[in-house]
Amino acid sequence: MRIIVCLKSVPDPKHWNKLKLDPETKTLIREGIPSTINPLDKNALEEALRLNEKQGGEVIVISMAPLEMIPVLQEALAMGANRAVLLSDRAFSGSDTLGTAYVLAEAIKAIGNFDLILCGNETIDGGTAQVSAQISEFLDVPNLMFVSQIEYSPGLPFKVRSQIELGYRVVEIAPPMVLSVVKEINEPRYVTMMNILAAEEKEIQVWTSEDLNLTEPCVGLADSPTQMADLFIPERGRNAEMLDQDAEIQAKELADRLHRLGFC
Amino acid sequence: MGSSESKIWVFVEHRQGQLIEVGLELVQKALDLGRQAKWKVAAVLVGHHVSALAEEILTYGVNEVLMADDPLLKDYCNQAYAKTLATAVRHNQPEIFLLGATAMGMDLGPRLAAKLRTGLSAHCIDLELTDAGELLAVVPGWGGSIMAKISCLRTRPQMATVKPGVFDLPQSGQPRGRIITLDPVVDTKDITYRIVEVEREEVQQSDLDTAEVVVAGGWGVGAAENWKLIQDLASVLGGAVGATRPAVDEGWAEEKQMIGTSGRTVKPKLYIGVALSGHMHHMVGIKNPDLMVGINQDRTAPIFTHCDIGLVGDFKEILPKLITAIKPFFDR
Ligand SMILES: Cc1cc2nc3c(=O)[nH]c(=O)nc-3n(C[C@H](O)[C@H](O)[C@H](O)COP(=O)(O)OP(=O)(O)OC[C@H]3O[C@@H](n4cnc5c(N)ncnc54)[C@H](O)[C@@H]3O)c2cc1C
Ligand SMILES: Cc1cc2nc3c(=O)[nH]c(=O)nc-3n(C[C@H](O)[C@H](O)[C@H](O)COP(=O)(O)OP(=O)(O)OC[C@H]3O[C@@H](n4cnc5c(N)ncnc54)[C@H](O)[C@@H]3O)c2cc1C
């Protein structure tokens, strides 16, 4: 089975307290914040590896990101992916979800036939949860989101369980298709030093816009349909009147206020 | 296919014969935006045997209900739904198309936007309309620690999915609009998967959604046995219990009690946050209460910058005393 895993590199949430806004340009300064694989994309990769450990086949990871993200892809290779394709071009930067999905879909077409595309359901940074469904639209294949279980037996359609509000549903679906996974699906494996060394032998191809057949004007900052009109840190707005005295007095004072305001 | 004059379209979901609240909340917001821009508002309803629901939506004041009623649309399938909606949009060219950020809306919205090659703003927490008719959608990023205003200038419609609970429900009254039936456009070939099983838990509204008083506890509560104090305070005030993510991860509270970017949005009149730091991920889930109270042992905790009243100290000491002080008011 040929499985393509879409993988986004994201700023490591442990360092988010360092995120700052440039007040002039309204852009984000993420200096000194290391990048990591988007957590759910690790689950997607894990699922791809597990399926192919049984079936045999190829797992290819693709990512649209600047060249600095090569180490992040190496981590994916160390987990067990067979090869990686990095889509890296200035022209891609600033793409919204439509532009991102379009570039990824064209790259998938360039890779050739596939059975399954696995994505994370959403990322922790932009977090729109839109890219996977849009990839499937560009490829004209079905997609399912919120996937928590994938069952496969040779010769039969896949049985895919996905979460819906207050429950779940199971559908039978045949490849090719796009599935985006939630964290309940599996526990991603640890990467050992040996895996890391082994991964250094594996290939990372870097493709630019020249390598893709991009004919639609929706890629990059200027051509993306959505634009960031403003970026701001939400206001906190209130500044508490502090009642700090001993616990008894504070409790009485608050109870009185709540009473006066009609809450008790 | 019937023609719509409405410029703002709202996708209204239903399950088991009932309209889903977020769709109606969007109807209310669309009516407000429509008044501002002098644009008519349509609700879009897709399913099978849904005409009674269409009649119901008319009582909320929309100008039109666009109804696609077809056996093939009985169960939700994004291929069939996106095709139906894309056809209607191309035919009528609305300016704005809104969906709820539900499991269905978050799946359908991006496919539809890609079909129409237009922009989609993700799970918005507010919508504004400029005088030029441009939609500005406020969307959270980095789990809510940063907000972006997203616009969509060149392509139409301007699309957005909106988090449940951020807008008010509309009042129902005399129906005044009309129902327009959309011609069926899907056939069996459009649906390439088969639903073999659907399991729904009992539909039970979390009382958090409607509670006037919410008492939320955080990681500082420290242990399951201490969580009872949070529940006791909520119950003496007749309120609901909310939680931060760490409190849910620890198993003190259930997932459906989580408030914030990955949890619920609540609209209480009174919010009391106990032993939680006031991280943005939690705070964005609380919409404009009349009174915010924070209880934390660290007087520099960010929660106090979100609150009107702050109590500094160990909640294990303060809460029992507070409960004792509140009770007599109810006994009178
Ligand atoms: C604060 C903020 C708000 C934003 N709001 C919007 C918005 O409302 N509408 C909009 O169109 N854009 C928005 N964007 C831009 C959007 O985040 C980017 O277009 C981004 O490329 C899509 O990423 P995502 O994190 O939203 O992806 P998601 O759709 O959340 O990602 C889902 C999955 O798609 C795959 N994937 C996503 N991106 C890549 C990639 N570059 N390479 C490989 N696989 C990938 C991964 O498997 C991932 O798990 C916003 C960005 C920010 C910073
Ligand atoms: C992508 C993403 C999404 C997230 N979504 C959510 C979300 O939806 N909701 C959410 O809540 N979180 C969410 N989080 C987690 C969020 O970032 C914070 O970690 C979390 O809200 C902090 O929870 P807390 O305030 O309970 O814990 P902490 O930040 O650890 O704060 C505990 C507080 O308790 C106080 N305290 C300790 N002991 C006592 C005592 N005895 N008496 C009084 N005070 C005491 C301490 O002074 C401290 O201020 C998300 C994180 C990520 C990365």
XYZ file of C-alpha atoms and ligand atoms in Angstrom:
702
model
C 0.000 0.000 0.000
C 1.294 3.461 -0.752
C 0.510 5.872 2.022
C 1.354 9.559 1.957
C 1.458 11.358 5.277
C 1.128 15.148 5.334
C 3.173 16.599 8.071
C 3.398 20.180 9.262
C 6.196 21.542 11.379
C 4.911 23.784 14.146
C 6.517 25.930 16.845
C 7.024 23.803 19.944
C 4.206 24.715 22.371
C 6.584 24.476 25.316
C 8.132 27.713 24.067
C 4.954 29.604 23.199
C 5.475 32.068 26.007
C 8.252 33.503 23.819
C 5.875 34.278 20.943
C 5.780 38.027 20.349
C 4.055 40.336 17.934
C 5.919 42.936 15.955
C 3.718 45.938 16.744
C 4.617 47.659 13.451
C 4.195 44.886 10.911
C 1.664 42.867 12.928
C 3.647 39.760 12.207
C 4.682 37.079 14.594
C 8.212 36.912 15.921
C 9.050 33.304 16.698
C 12.772 33.676 17.172
C 14.329 31.104 19.466
C 11.322 28.820 19.262
C 12.280 25.358 18.003
C 10.027 23.503 15.566
C 8.504 20.100 16.003
C 6.179 17.742 14.141
C 2.569 18.725 14.697
C 1.456 16.224 17.382
C -1.466 14.701 15.471
C 0.713 14.277 12.378
C 2.804 11.863 14.449
C -0.348 9.863 15.050
C -1.021 9.920 11.300
C 2.495 8.690 10.597
C 2.252 6.023 13.284
C -0.974 4.740 11.724
C 0.625 4.657 8.269
C 3.593 2.698 9.611
C 1.350 0.213 11.420
C -0.812 -0.403 8.333
C 2.233 -1.032 6.202
C 3.994 -3.173 8.752
C 1.157 -5.601 8.069
C 0.603 -4.952 4.359
C 3.983 -4.001 3.068
C 4.336 -0.902 0.964
C 5.707 2.573 1.099
C 5.199 5.479 3.489
C 6.099 8.886 2.101
C 5.945 12.030 4.214
C 5.400 15.389 2.567
C 5.564 18.832 4.051
C 5.282 22.356 2.759
C 7.772 24.361 4.775
C 11.019 26.335 4.594
C 14.312 24.444 4.230
C 15.057 24.911 7.917
C 12.450 22.247 8.593
C 14.618 19.421 7.231
C 15.490 18.192 10.759
C 11.784 17.859 11.482
C 11.420 15.613 8.435
C 14.428 13.610 9.599
C 12.532 12.835 12.758
C 9.703 11.436 10.618
C 12.186 9.295 8.706
C 13.585 8.093 12.007
C 10.090 7.027 13.025
C 10.100 4.794 9.958
C 8.879 6.676 6.882
C 10.600 5.448 3.718
C 11.212 8.829 2.155
C 10.326 12.485 2.413
C 9.376 15.257 0.025
C 9.816 18.840 1.174
C 7.914 21.475 -0.785
C 9.939 24.560 -0.300
C 9.686 27.761 -2.257
C 9.411 31.421 -1.330
C 6.354 31.523 -3.551
C 4.531 29.172 -1.148
C 4.997 31.246 1.965
C 1.950 32.906 3.420
C -0.457 30.490 1.722
C -3.769 30.066 3.448
C -5.420 26.680 3.764
C -6.657 26.679 0.157
C -3.180 27.484 -1.199
C -1.540 24.984 1.137
C -3.958 22.222 0.186
C -3.538 22.992 -3.499
C 0.272 22.759 -3.354
C 0.089 19.548 -1.313
C -2.457 18.043 -3.710
C -0.328 18.885 -6.736
C 2.715 17.353 -5.028
C 0.699 14.206 -4.331
C -0.246 14.072 -8.017
C 3.427 14.424 -8.886
C 4.328 11.547 -6.560
C 1.851 9.417 -8.450
C -0.608 6.747 -7.366
C -1.552 6.445 -3.722
C -3.982 4.423 -1.677
C -4.242 6.514 1.387
C -3.373 10.032 2.470
C -3.175 10.502 6.199
C -3.232 13.885 7.913
C -3.603 15.142 11.428
C -7.109 16.421 12.064
C -5.733 19.840 12.992
C -2.507 21.556 13.921
C -1.668 23.271 17.174
C -0.618 26.564 15.566
C -2.955 27.676 12.742
C -5.315 24.946 13.779
C -7.940 25.519 11.113
C -8.527 21.780 10.528
C -9.242 22.686 6.916
C -6.255 21.453 4.948
C -7.074 17.724 4.779
C -10.616 18.159 3.469
C -9.354 20.661 0.915
C -6.612 18.293 -0.278
C -9.264 15.682 -0.931
C -11.390 18.150 -2.862
C -8.445 19.070 -5.097
C -7.726 15.363 -5.651
C -11.422 14.582 -6.081
C -11.354 11.673 -3.630
C -13.476 11.095 -0.513
C -12.260 12.159 2.905
C -13.192 11.521 6.500
C -12.215 13.659 9.464
C -11.960 12.943 13.220
C -10.844 9.386 12.449
C -10.224 7.293 15.562
C -9.853 3.817 14.085
C -8.864 2.321 10.734
C -9.493 -1.367 10.071
C -8.156 -3.026 6.986
C -8.301 -6.567 5.671
C -6.981 -7.325 2.187
C -9.646 -7.464 -0.491
C -12.243 -5.620 1.583
C -13.038 -1.926 1.885
C -11.548 -0.081 4.831
C -13.721 0.222 7.906
C -13.166 3.670 9.327
C -14.535 4.891 12.609
C -14.815 8.615 13.090
C -16.091 10.832 15.842
C -19.254 12.847 15.366
C -20.955 15.027 17.940
C -21.954 12.862 20.883
C -20.890 9.600 19.331
C -19.223 8.031 16.370
C -19.943 6.413 13.048
C -18.336 3.627 11.063
C -18.174 3.774 7.284
C -16.920 1.391 4.643
C -14.765 3.214 2.209
C -12.427 2.191 -0.580
C -9.142 3.860 -1.495
C -7.925 6.248 -2.734
C -8.978 8.571 0.081
C -7.865 11.129 2.641
C -8.257 10.421 6.340
C -7.429 12.850 9.140
C -6.831 11.379 12.536
C -7.420 12.299 16.169
C -5.141 11.464 19.063
C -7.191 8.494 20.291
C -6.170 6.489 17.228
C -2.815 5.315 18.564
C 0.255 6.085 20.623
C 3.132 7.240 18.396
C 6.339 5.251 18.815
C 9.540 6.492 20.354
C 12.519 7.102 18.169
C 15.790 5.497 19.208
C 19.298 6.646 18.440
C 19.641 3.687 16.062
C 16.556 4.837 14.148
C 17.993 8.324 13.877
C 21.246 7.026 12.446
C 19.399 4.759 10.034
C 17.283 7.689 8.871
C 20.325 9.620 7.741
C 20.592 7.229 4.807
C 17.063 7.994 3.660
C 16.254 10.485 0.968
C 14.669 13.902 1.398
C 13.686 15.357 -1.958
C 13.188 19.109 -2.131
C 10.703 20.367 -4.704
C 9.988 23.949 -5.699
C 7.059 25.381 -7.646
C 8.946 24.443 -10.831
C 8.515 20.770 -9.995
C 4.754 21.090 -9.710
C 2.027 21.810 -12.203
C 0.561 24.853 -10.465
C -1.980 26.525 -12.721
C -4.450 28.004 -10.272
C -3.872 31.406 -8.685
C -4.338 30.650 -4.987
C -0.797 30.104 -3.730
C 1.326 32.402 -1.592
C 0.579 35.466 0.488
C -0.678 37.672 -2.342
C -2.881 35.115 -4.099
C -4.436 33.334 -1.126
C -8.135 34.140 -0.871
C -7.943 34.843 2.854
C -5.717 37.569 4.193
C -4.629 38.343 7.699
C -6.071 41.827 8.233
C -4.821 42.059 11.783
C -3.029 39.966 14.361
C -3.430 40.786 18.016
C -3.054 39.429 21.512
C -6.510 39.302 23.068
C -7.118 41.976 25.658
C -7.553 40.952 29.207
C -9.647 43.993 29.863
C -10.406 43.687 33.547
C -8.223 44.377 36.507
C -9.382 42.719 39.643
C -10.122 44.564 42.797
C -8.173 42.434 45.256
C -9.820 41.409 48.498
C -6.684 40.010 50.013
C -7.106 39.782 53.725
C -7.702 36.670 55.732
C -9.816 33.943 54.187
C -12.835 34.548 56.415
C -13.078 38.256 55.602
C -12.597 37.689 51.888
C -15.267 35.002 51.848
C -17.768 37.267 53.675
C -17.034 40.222 51.444
C -17.508 38.158 48.285
C -20.715 36.577 49.566
C -22.093 40.077 50.312
C -21.218 41.332 46.862
C -22.796 38.299 45.226
C -25.909 38.915 47.278
C -26.082 42.589 46.308
C -25.751 41.630 42.647
C -28.555 39.104 42.976
C -26.549 35.912 42.696
C -27.585 34.704 46.124
C -33.863 25.834 -9.383
C -35.486 28.624 -7.392
C -33.643 31.900 -7.138
C -32.545 33.455 -3.906
C -32.222 37.169 -3.310
C -30.387 36.658 -0.058
C -26.803 37.776 0.217
C -26.048 36.125 3.542
C -26.507 32.386 3.751
C -26.392 30.333 6.902
C -26.107 26.563 6.875
C -28.464 25.275 9.558
C -27.785 21.751 10.789
C -30.248 19.356 12.266
C -30.000 15.978 13.938
C -32.764 13.546 14.723
C -35.407 15.984 13.650
C -34.094 18.929 15.644
C -32.302 22.085 14.624
C -28.828 22.476 16.093
C -28.393 25.614 18.181
C -25.273 26.972 16.519
C -27.160 27.247 13.212
C -29.784 29.397 14.898
C -27.145 31.483 16.651
C -25.730 32.162 13.199
C -29.181 33.086 11.925
C -29.328 35.762 14.632
C -25.867 37.087 13.722
C -26.714 37.015 10.013
C -29.896 39.007 10.666
C -27.796 41.615 12.514
C -25.225 41.778 9.715
C -28.010 41.809 7.132
C -29.665 44.789 8.771
C -26.347 46.631 8.684
C -25.648 45.896 5.011
C -29.302 45.885 3.910
C -28.854 42.325 2.724
C -31.427 39.574 2.913
C -30.711 36.458 4.899
C -31.311 32.842 3.911
C -31.010 29.698 5.975
C -29.838 26.689 4.011
C -31.307 23.364 5.037
C -30.154 20.037 3.613
C -31.610 16.607 4.351
C -34.636 14.431 3.755
C -38.169 15.156 5.002
C -37.064 18.477 6.392
C -39.936 20.764 5.404
C -41.206 21.001 8.984
C -37.774 22.235 10.004
C -37.860 24.760 7.155
C -41.159 26.099 8.509
C -39.629 26.332 11.960
C -36.645 28.323 10.705
C -39.000 30.853 9.106
C -40.235 31.761 12.573
C -36.769 33.077 13.397
C -37.089 35.922 10.921
C -35.057 34.855 7.897
C -36.158 36.076 4.484
C -35.716 32.693 2.846
C -35.099 29.077 3.611
C -33.271 27.288 0.811
C -34.202 23.660 1.161
C -32.540 20.676 -0.489
C -34.735 17.693 0.320
C -33.685 14.384 -1.191
C -33.364 10.755 -0.038
C -29.692 10.862 -1.034
C -29.159 13.690 1.444
C -30.683 11.831 4.367
C -27.366 10.921 5.955
C -24.565 13.426 6.005
C -21.941 12.823 3.329
C -19.594 15.666 2.497
C -19.408 14.740 -1.189
C -23.170 15.019 -1.673
C -23.663 18.005 0.621
C -20.772 19.997 -0.825
C -22.009 19.398 -4.366
C -25.543 20.465 -3.466
C -24.380 23.639 -1.762
C -21.766 24.532 -4.389
C -24.386 24.303 -7.117
C -26.741 26.581 -5.203
C -23.972 29.087 -4.435
C -22.822 29.254 -8.050
C -26.381 29.839 -9.170
C -27.221 32.554 -6.635
C -23.880 34.100 -5.700
C -24.348 35.055 -2.070
C -21.791 37.413 -0.522
C -21.401 35.507 2.733
C -21.801 31.851 3.700
C -21.645 30.857 7.373
C -21.487 27.432 9.004
C -21.219 26.217 12.584
C -17.840 24.835 13.645
C -19.375 21.475 14.494
C -17.966 18.130 13.413
C -20.138 18.469 10.312
C -19.448 22.133 9.609
C -15.705 21.727 10.034
C -15.767 18.894 7.503
C -18.199 20.412 5.006
C -16.928 24.004 5.111
C -13.412 23.361 3.793
C -14.607 21.027 1.015
C -17.207 23.540 -0.092
C -14.732 26.432 0.038
C -12.247 24.435 -2.033
C -14.930 23.585 -4.603
C -15.759 27.277 -4.876
C -12.072 28.301 -4.720
C -12.828 30.818 -2.039
C -11.506 31.603 1.436
C -12.766 30.095 4.671
C -12.084 31.509 8.129
C -11.822 28.801 10.720
C -13.915 28.502 13.886
C -14.440 32.198 14.407
C -15.283 33.740 17.725
C -16.602 36.989 16.257
C -17.718 38.448 12.930
C -17.701 42.070 11.784
C -18.866 43.619 8.542
C -17.201 46.731 7.119
C -19.240 49.391 5.357
C -17.848 48.065 2.086
C -19.480 44.717 2.811
C -16.295 42.933 3.732
C -16.469 40.314 6.414
C -13.802 40.420 9.108
C -13.632 37.161 10.990
C -11.879 36.958 14.334
C -10.139 33.595 14.590
C -7.961 32.163 17.334
C -4.492 30.814 16.591
C -2.003 29.082 18.852
C -4.904 27.749 20.819
C -6.263 31.217 21.428
C -3.178 32.973 22.721
C -3.210 35.084 19.560
C -6.168 36.288 17.526
C -6.225 37.092 13.837
C -8.730 39.101 11.843
C -9.180 37.342 8.536
C -10.647 38.961 5.444
C -11.462 37.551 2.043
C -11.318 40.401 -0.433
C -11.261 38.990 -3.933
C -13.277 35.811 -3.952
C -16.912 35.161 -3.076
C -18.643 34.014 -1.037
C -16.774 35.041 2.086
C -17.014 31.917 4.198
C -16.596 31.253 7.893
C -17.196 28.511 10.412
C -18.205 29.821 13.829
C -17.782 28.231 17.244
C -21.017 27.212 18.967
C -22.126 29.457 21.784
C -20.588 32.770 20.753
C -23.764 34.387 19.433
C -27.221 34.594 20.979
C -30.181 32.525 19.895
C -32.862 34.337 17.864
C -36.387 34.977 19.129
C -39.092 33.135 17.302
C -42.131 35.032 16.068
C -44.502 35.243 13.117
C -42.933 33.573 10.075
C -42.447 36.083 7.283
C -40.120 34.532 4.722
C -40.558 31.963 1.994
C -39.216 28.498 1.336
C -37.307 27.925 -1.887
C -36.775 24.328 -2.923
C -33.429 23.539 -4.487
C -33.461 21.038 -7.347
C -31.708 17.758 -6.597
C -28.240 17.653 -8.102
C -26.670 14.566 -6.542
C -26.938 10.998 -7.694
C -25.715 7.759 -6.173
C -22.347 8.020 -7.937
C -21.552 11.088 -5.839
C -21.500 9.081 -2.640
C -18.563 6.702 -2.556
C -18.706 5.426 0.996
C -21.280 3.504 2.956
C -22.291 4.211 6.519
C -22.512 0.900 8.372
C -23.013 2.052 11.926
C -23.943 5.224 13.775
C -23.854 5.404 17.525
C -25.036 8.440 19.394
C -24.907 9.017 23.057
C -28.083 10.292 24.609
C -28.391 13.945 23.562
C -27.878 15.723 26.812
C -27.171 19.382 26.827
C -24.389 20.157 29.203
C -25.850 22.469 31.810
C -22.657 24.462 31.319
C -24.049 25.839 28.067
C -27.020 27.460 29.715
C -25.782 28.029 33.256
C -26.009 31.545 34.686
C -23.300 30.713 37.189
C -20.149 28.777 36.345
C -17.569 27.724 38.909
C -14.438 26.412 37.204
C -11.575 24.577 38.839
C -7.998 24.172 37.655
C -4.837 22.237 38.216
C -4.254 23.922 41.559
C -7.169 21.971 43.025
C -4.543 19.297 43.421
C -6.534 16.152 44.114
C -9.825 14.445 43.320
C -11.055 14.770 46.905
C -10.595 18.548 46.765
C -12.684 18.761 43.584
C -15.772 18.306 45.734
C -15.267 21.851 47.034
C -15.661 23.182 43.490
C -18.847 21.157 43.069
C -20.170 22.321 46.426
C -19.640 25.981 45.611
C -21.340 25.528 42.244
C -24.246 23.721 43.774
C -24.869 26.260 46.541
C -24.996 28.966 43.844
C -27.166 26.810 41.587
C -24.454 26.829 38.945
C -22.521 24.444 36.738
C -18.974 23.160 37.145
C -16.348 23.918 34.514
C -12.720 22.883 34.306
C -9.402 23.656 32.701
C -7.633 21.111 30.589
C -5.233 19.887 33.297
C -8.182 19.253 35.630
C -9.784 17.152 32.904
C -6.520 15.359 32.174
C -6.248 14.490 35.858
C -9.713 12.965 35.683
C -11.293 15.291 38.248
C -13.746 16.598 35.699
C -15.183 15.208 32.491
C -14.073 16.270 29.049
C -17.418 17.944 28.370
C -16.736 20.264 31.304
C -13.616 21.723 29.723
C -13.895 25.406 28.903
C -11.681 27.036 26.311
C -10.272 26.736 22.835
C -10.504 22.984 22.737
C -13.506 22.925 25.029
C -16.769 24.783 25.353
C -17.725 28.413 25.203
C -19.835 29.480 28.166
C -21.949 32.577 28.678
C -22.686 32.791 32.389
C -23.599 35.963 34.274
C -21.154 35.009 37.027
C -17.898 33.135 36.543
C -15.685 32.053 39.444
C -12.282 30.604 38.528
C -10.670 28.622 41.329
C -7.018 27.508 41.463
C -6.506 28.073 37.787
C -3.908 30.390 36.321
C -6.029 32.252 33.774
C -4.288 30.956 30.688
C -5.727 32.334 27.446
C -6.639 28.818 26.273
C -9.160 28.681 29.068
C -10.218 32.324 29.203
C -11.292 32.594 25.537
C -14.079 30.148 26.351
C -15.798 32.598 28.683
C -18.004 35.149 26.934
C -18.616 38.467 28.673
C -19.981 37.543 32.071
C -21.325 40.403 34.183
C -18.987 39.428 36.984
C -15.710 37.524 36.964
C -14.124 36.338 40.188
C -10.715 34.723 40.606
C -9.446 32.723 43.582
C -5.735 31.936 43.537
C -2.955 31.746 46.084
C -0.562 33.589 43.786
C -1.441 37.268 43.679
C 0.496 37.680 40.403
C -1.508 34.949 38.605
C -2.859 36.193 35.245
C -6.406 35.226 36.228
C -6.594 38.470 38.197
C -6.151 40.513 35.019
C -9.336 38.875 33.684
C -11.390 39.398 36.828
C -13.423 42.076 38.561
C -12.812 40.662 42.014
C -9.784 38.701 43.177
C -9.364 36.609 46.309
C -5.841 35.668 47.271
C -5.293 32.540 49.283
C -5.598 28.809 49.504
C -8.930 27.794 47.999
C -9.160 24.921 50.494
C -9.526 27.559 53.195
C -11.574 30.092 51.250
C -14.197 27.861 49.619
C -15.679 26.322 52.790
C -15.934 29.786 54.321
C -17.477 31.187 51.157
C -20.039 28.387 51.035
C -20.910 29.036 54.662
C -21.284 32.743 53.967
C -23.462 32.251 50.896
C -25.865 29.625 52.277
C -27.800 31.924 54.631
C -28.863 34.140 51.732
C -30.673 31.206 50.198
C -32.235 30.165 53.493
C -34.025 33.439 53.995
C -3.590 32.735 13.832
C -3.810 32.142 12.493
C -5.100 31.983 12.015
C -5.333 31.467 10.739
N -6.609 31.387 10.291
C -6.837 30.960 9.030
C -8.152 30.905 8.520
O -9.110 31.245 9.215
N -8.338 30.482 7.246
C -7.294 30.096 6.459
O -7.531 29.720 5.306
N -6.034 30.124 6.912
C -5.784 30.552 8.179
N -4.510 30.585 8.652
C -3.442 30.127 7.803
C -3.272 28.621 7.953
O -2.943 28.291 9.268
C -2.162 28.222 7.036
O -2.668 28.384 5.754
C -1.630 26.843 7.131
O -0.816 26.504 6.058
C -2.706 25.781 7.258
O -2.380 25.314 8.422
P -3.293 24.841 9.594
O -2.343 24.842 10.713
O -4.506 25.632 9.710
O -3.619 23.365 9.077
P -4.744 22.348 9.530
O -5.801 22.326 8.501
O -5.133 22.559 10.943
O -3.885 21.013 9.400
C -4.480 19.719 9.259
C -3.469 18.767 8.709
O -3.116 19.133 7.375
C -1.745 18.820 7.139
N -1.010 20.056 6.856
C -1.359 21.330 7.144
N -0.429 22.187 6.713
C 0.557 21.452 6.152
C 1.795 21.745 5.532
N 2.233 22.995 5.406
N 2.555 20.719 5.076
C 2.129 19.439 5.178
N 0.965 19.097 5.753
C 0.184 20.090 6.237
C -1.233 18.159 8.396
O -1.410 16.773 8.304
C -2.152 18.746 9.455
O -2.249 17.972 10.619
C -4.255 31.082 9.932
C -2.968 31.189 10.414
C -2.732 31.712 11.671
C -1.340 31.855 12.143
C -3.474 23.648 21.666
C -3.843 23.771 23.120
C -5.181 23.897 23.450
C -5.557 24.034 24.787
N -6.877 24.165 25.079
C -7.248 24.355 26.355
C -8.631 24.534 26.699
O -9.521 24.483 25.873
N -8.932 24.773 28.002
C -7.997 24.847 28.976
O -8.342 25.096 30.136
N -6.698 24.658 28.687
C -6.305 24.412 27.406
N -4.987 24.217 27.138
C -4.040 24.208 28.261
C -3.641 25.633 28.650
O -2.562 26.041 27.835
C -3.168 25.721 30.100
O -2.138 24.791 30.300
C -4.265 25.451 31.116
O -5.422 26.203 30.840
C -3.781 25.778 32.501
O -4.647 25.177 33.438
P -4.708 25.615 34.955
O -4.915 27.066 35.026
O -5.714 24.726 35.591
O -3.290 25.166 35.513
P -2.009 25.999 35.897
O -1.648 26.936 34.802
O -1.007 25.039 36.355
O -2.483 26.897 37.124
C -2.757 26.411 38.412
C -2.994 27.622 39.297
O -3.475 27.187 40.555
C -2.947 28.018 41.566
N -3.000 27.249 42.825
C -2.280 26.153 43.153
N -2.638 25.689 44.362
C -3.597 26.520 44.827
C -4.348 26.577 46.028
N -4.213 25.659 46.990
N -5.245 27.588 46.184
C -5.400 28.511 45.210
N -4.701 28.505 44.066
C -3.823 27.517 43.858
C -1.555 28.336 41.108
O -1.091 29.545 41.690
C -1.750 28.457 39.592
O -1.998 29.793 39.205
C -4.583 24.063 25.813
C -3.252 23.930 25.468
C -2.869 23.772 24.145
C -1.413 23.620 23.837
